[in-house]
GROMACS .gro file of C-alpha atoms in nm:
model
  212
    1MET     CA    1   0.000   0.000   0.000
    2THR     CA    2   0.129   0.345  -0.091
    3PRO     CA    3   0.210   0.611   0.173
    4THR     CA    4  -0.089   0.812   0.053
    5MET     CA    5  -0.329   0.525   0.114
    6ASN     CA    6  -0.175   0.441   0.451
    7HIS     CA    7  -0.221   0.799   0.565
    8ALA     CA    8  -0.573   0.808   0.422
    9LEU     CA    9  -0.663   0.495   0.620
   10THR     CA   10  -0.541   0.663   0.937
   11LEU     CA   11  -0.781   0.951   0.878
   12TRP     CA   12  -1.063   0.714   0.784
   13ARG     CA   13  -1.031   0.508   1.102
   14TYR     CA   14  -1.028   0.818   1.318
   15LEU     CA   15  -1.313   1.004   1.151
   16THR     CA   16  -1.546   0.703   1.125
   17ALA     CA   17  -1.528   0.590   1.488
   18SER     CA   18  -1.895   0.575   1.590
   19PRO     CA   19  -2.056   0.578   1.935
   20GLY     CA   20  -2.343   0.380   1.784
   21TYR     CA   21  -2.708   0.481   1.760
   22HIS     CA   22  -3.010   0.507   1.986
   23GLN     CA   23  -3.293   0.269   1.906
   24GLU     CA   24  -3.562   0.526   1.977
   25GLY     CA   25  -3.617   0.900   1.972
   26LEU     CA   26  -3.548   1.119   1.670
   27LEU     CA   27  -3.358   0.986   1.369
   28VAL     CA   28  -3.194   1.258   1.160
   29VAL     CA   29  -3.047   1.195   0.815
   30CYS     CA   30  -2.782   1.440   0.695
   31GLY     CA   31  -2.809   1.484   0.320
   32SER     CA   32  -2.507   1.426   0.101
   33TYR     CA   33  -2.398   1.283  -0.234
   34ASP     CA   34  -2.426   0.925  -0.102
   35LEU     CA   35  -2.775   0.773  -0.108
   36ARG     CA   36  -2.648   0.479   0.099
   37VAL     CA   37  -2.672   0.712   0.398
   38CYS     CA   38  -3.047   0.734   0.342
   39ASP     CA   39  -3.076   0.359   0.280
   40TYR     CA   40  -2.906   0.286   0.610
   41ALA     CA   41  -3.124   0.534   0.799
   42CYS     CA   42  -3.441   0.385   0.653
   43ASP     CA   43  -3.334   0.037   0.759
   44LEU     CA   44  -3.274   0.158   1.116
   45PHE     CA   45  -3.607   0.343   1.117
   46LYS     CA   46  -3.798   0.030   1.020
   47ARG     CA   47  -3.611  -0.200   1.262
   48HIS     CA   48  -3.630   0.018   1.572
   49LYS     CA   49  -3.869   0.253   1.753
   50PHE     CA   50  -3.781   0.597   1.626
   51ASP     CA   51  -4.053   0.863   1.642
   52ARG     CA   52  -3.980   1.049   1.320
   53LEU     CA   53  -3.731   1.057   1.033
   54LEU     CA   54  -3.597   1.409   0.983
   55ILE     CA   55  -3.408   1.462   0.658
   56THR     CA   56  -3.189   1.771   0.640
   57GLY     CA   57  -2.983   1.930   0.367
   58ARG     CA   58  -2.992   2.189   0.091
   59THR     CA   59  -2.682   2.150  -0.127
   60GLY     CA   60  -2.310   2.123  -0.060
   61ASN     CA   61  -1.974   2.121  -0.235
   62TRP     CA   62  -2.060   1.811  -0.434
   63THR     CA   63  -2.437   1.808  -0.470
   64HIS     CA   64  -2.498   2.151  -0.622
   65HIS     CA   65  -2.346   2.000  -0.939
   66LEU     CA   66  -2.517   1.664  -0.893
   67TRP     CA   67  -2.889   1.734  -0.845
   68SER     CA   68  -3.137   2.006  -0.934
   69GLU     CA   69  -3.327   1.947  -0.608
   70THR     CA   70  -3.217   1.975  -0.247
   71GLU     CA   71  -3.045   1.683  -0.079
   72ALA     CA   72  -3.341   1.659   0.158
   73ARG     CA   73  -3.590   1.619  -0.127
   74ILE     CA   74  -3.372   1.361  -0.305
   75PHE     CA   75  -3.333   1.163   0.017
   76ALA     CA   76  -3.707   1.189   0.089
   77LYS     CA   77  -3.782   1.031  -0.248
   78ARG     CA   78  -3.541   0.752  -0.158
   79ALA     CA   79  -3.709   0.708   0.181
   80ARG     CA   80  -4.047   0.669   0.014
   81GLN     CA   81  -3.896   0.397  -0.206
   82HIS     CA   82  -3.814   0.223   0.123
   83CYS     CA   83  -4.183   0.254   0.218
   84ILE     CA   84  -4.131   0.518   0.485
   85PRO     CA   85  -4.470   0.696   0.510
   86ASP     CA   86  -4.491   1.070   0.452
   87LYS     CA   87  -4.640   1.120   0.800
   88SER     CA   88  -4.312   0.998   0.950
   89ILE     CA   89  -4.089   1.231   0.746
   90ILE     CA   90  -3.985   1.586   0.836
   91LEU     CA   91  -3.787   1.787   0.581
   92ASP     CA   92  -3.533   2.065   0.630
   93ASN     CA   93  -3.433   2.204   0.291
   94GLU     CA   94  -3.216   2.486   0.425
   95ALA     CA   95  -2.911   2.340   0.603
   96THR     CA   96  -2.578   2.371   0.421
   97ASN     CA   97  -2.339   2.246   0.690
   98PHE     CA   98  -2.339   2.029   1.002
   99ALA     CA   99  -2.402   2.318   1.240
  100GLU     CA  100  -2.717   2.401   1.043
  101ASN     CA  101  -2.817   2.034   1.013
  102ILE     CA  102  -2.812   2.005   1.391
  103ARG     CA  103  -2.953   2.348   1.473
  104ASN     CA  104  -3.241   2.314   1.226
  105ALA     CA  105  -3.326   1.967   1.358
  106ARG     CA  106  -3.339   2.114   1.709
  107LEU     CA  107  -3.567   2.395   1.591
  108LEU     CA  108  -3.800   2.153   1.413
  109VAL     CA  109  -3.819   1.899   1.698
  110PRO     CA  110  -3.716   2.091   2.012
  111SER     CA  111  -3.858   1.829   2.247
  112ALA     CA  112  -3.625   1.553   2.123
  113ARG     CA  113  -3.374   1.431   2.383
  114LYS     CA  114  -3.243   1.111   2.224
  115VAL     CA  115  -3.121   1.203   1.878
  116THR     CA  116  -2.932   0.989   1.628
  117PHE     CA  117  -2.770   1.151   1.325
  118ILE     CA  118  -2.699   0.929   1.025
  119THR     CA  119  -2.432   1.070   0.798
  120LYS     CA  120  -2.139   0.974   0.578
  121LEU     CA  121  -1.899   0.764   0.781
  122ASN     CA  122  -1.616   1.016   0.759
  123SER     CA  123  -1.848   1.286   0.897
  124ILE     CA  124  -1.934   1.107   1.223
  125ARG     CA  125  -1.669   1.279   1.434
  126ARG     CA  126  -1.770   1.616   1.289
  127VAL     CA  127  -2.130   1.564   1.402
  128ILE     CA  128  -2.025   1.449   1.749
  129THR     CA  129  -1.804   1.754   1.803
  130THR     CA  130  -2.061   1.998   1.663
  131SER     CA  131  -2.367   1.874   1.853
  132PRO     CA  132  -2.263   1.996   2.203
  133VAL     CA  133  -2.255   2.351   2.066
  134GLN     CA  134  -2.575   2.334   1.860
  135TRP     CA  135  -2.788   2.099   2.074
  136PRO     CA  136  -2.635   2.084   2.422
  137ASP     CA  137  -2.941   1.942   2.600
  138ALA     CA  138  -2.980   1.640   2.371
  139ASN     CA  139  -2.813   1.301   2.397
  140VAL     CA  140  -2.668   1.289   2.047
  141ARG     CA  141  -2.516   0.990   1.874
  142ALA     CA  142  -2.399   0.953   1.515
  143ASP     CA  143  -2.354   0.660   1.282
  144GLY     CA  144  -2.332   0.579   0.914
  145PRO     CA  145  -2.358   0.294   0.665
  146PRO     CA  146  -2.087   0.025   0.703
  147ILE     CA  147  -1.884   0.121   0.397
  148ARG     CA  148  -1.528  -0.006   0.351
  149PHE     CA  149  -1.245   0.222   0.249
  150PRO     CA  150  -1.124   0.229  -0.024
  151GLU     CA  151  -1.324  -0.053  -0.184
  152GLU     CA  152  -1.669   0.101  -0.145
  153VAL     CA  153  -1.604   0.472  -0.188
  154SER     CA  154  -1.882   0.653  -0.374
  155ASN     CA  155  -1.821   0.692  -0.745
  156VAL     CA  156  -1.950   1.047  -0.718
  157VAL     CA  157  -1.633   1.163  -0.542
  158GLY     CA  158  -1.385   0.878  -0.600
  159ILE     CA  159  -1.099   0.781  -0.371
  160PHE     CA  160  -0.893   1.096  -0.424
  161GLY     CA  161  -1.197   1.315  -0.374
  162LEU     CA  162  -1.277   1.143  -0.046
  163ILE     CA  163  -0.918   1.177   0.073
  164ALA     CA  164  -0.936   1.553   0.010
  165GLU     CA  165  -1.269   1.561   0.192
  166MET     CA  166  -1.120   1.381   0.493
  167VAL     CA  167  -0.829   1.627   0.505
  168GLY     CA  168  -1.095   1.899   0.513
  169ASP     CA  169  -1.274   1.719   0.796
  170ILE     CA  170  -0.957   1.711   1.007
  171ASP     CA  171  -0.886   2.073   0.917
  172ARG     CA  172  -1.226   2.170   1.058
  173LEU     CA  173  -1.178   1.965   1.373
  174ILE     CA  174  -0.861   2.166   1.431
  175LYS     CA  175  -0.984   2.514   1.334
  176TYR     CA  176  -1.356   2.527   1.410
  177PRO     CA  177  -1.338   2.519   1.792
  178ASP     CA  178  -1.168   2.861   1.796
  179ALA     CA  179  -1.455   2.995   1.587
  180GLY     CA  180  -1.711   2.851   1.828
  181PHE     CA  181  -1.848   2.603   1.574
  182GLN     CA  182  -1.759   2.284   1.762
  183VAL     CA  183  -1.601   2.165   2.085
  184ALA     CA  184  -1.225   2.126   2.104
  185ILE     CA  185  -1.071   1.780   2.090
  186LYS     CA  186  -0.712   1.661   2.082
  187VAL     CA  187  -0.628   1.518   1.742
  188PRO     CA  188  -0.400   1.215   1.794
  189ASP     CA  189  -0.040   1.249   1.679
  190ASP     CA  190  -0.068   0.986   1.405
  191VAL     CA  191  -0.379   1.154   1.265
  192TRP     CA  192  -0.205   1.492   1.272
  193THR     CA  193   0.094   1.347   1.086
  194SER     CA  194  -0.128   1.191   0.818
  195TYR     CA  195  -0.330   1.511   0.783
  196GLN     CA  196  -0.014   1.715   0.726
  197TYR     CA  197   0.131   1.462   0.481
  198LEU     CA  198  -0.183   1.450   0.268
  199ALA     CA  199  -0.232   1.827   0.276
  200GLU     CA  200   0.128   1.876   0.162
  201HIS     CA  201   0.082   1.624  -0.119
  202GLY     CA  202  -0.205   1.798  -0.292
  203PHE     CA  203  -0.515   1.687  -0.101
  204ASP     CA  204  -0.592   2.037   0.026
  205SER     CA  205  -0.891   2.142  -0.183
  206HIS     CA  206  -1.141   2.110   0.107
  207MET     CA  207  -0.934   2.291   0.369
  208VAL     CA  208  -1.080   2.611   0.513
  209SER     CA  209  -0.952   2.958   0.589
  210LEU     CA  210  -1.112   3.139   0.880
  211THR     CA  211  -0.920   3.459   0.813
  212ALA     CA  212  -1.020   3.517   0.451
   0.00000   0.00000   0.00000
């Protein structure tokens, strides 16, 4: 395996570590380019005792080129294909980032206390670090479909696209706490090393600048 892939696997393992999901309460699906996220959420919804399925997302870096409708509407169509009834679905067509996904879900269902967010696997840690800021009085968990890296990466972004996205995820975990967007965490040394290596080798297109 090449150094690039070894470092990418380090980021993948760190970002995808999941605390698991509740089996009741509110189930929130974060829209994205990967419909497998919705498929996984629908399976959980049917197997457990969730109250409602809230689907959130307008468009993002990838999907504004992919679909003419919001991520939430595309995912809602997919949910109906899984026989999820309309009365169980709540839509948020406005959120464009994880802070808005979480905040809008809280505004739509303020009484929820057990909340499970289903997202892309590499976004799990982002959700977990953002939720204490945006929904501090909820018991939030996050999970995603059991996708293997690199074998099952979405064709929409490809392996190199996902590596750049993961570098961006780590970049936000490092920079966003100072901006008040998420809680601070210590990034492990091996993850920091892999993040720097990949950023220095061209996978920097999803990194952010908070001073621009």
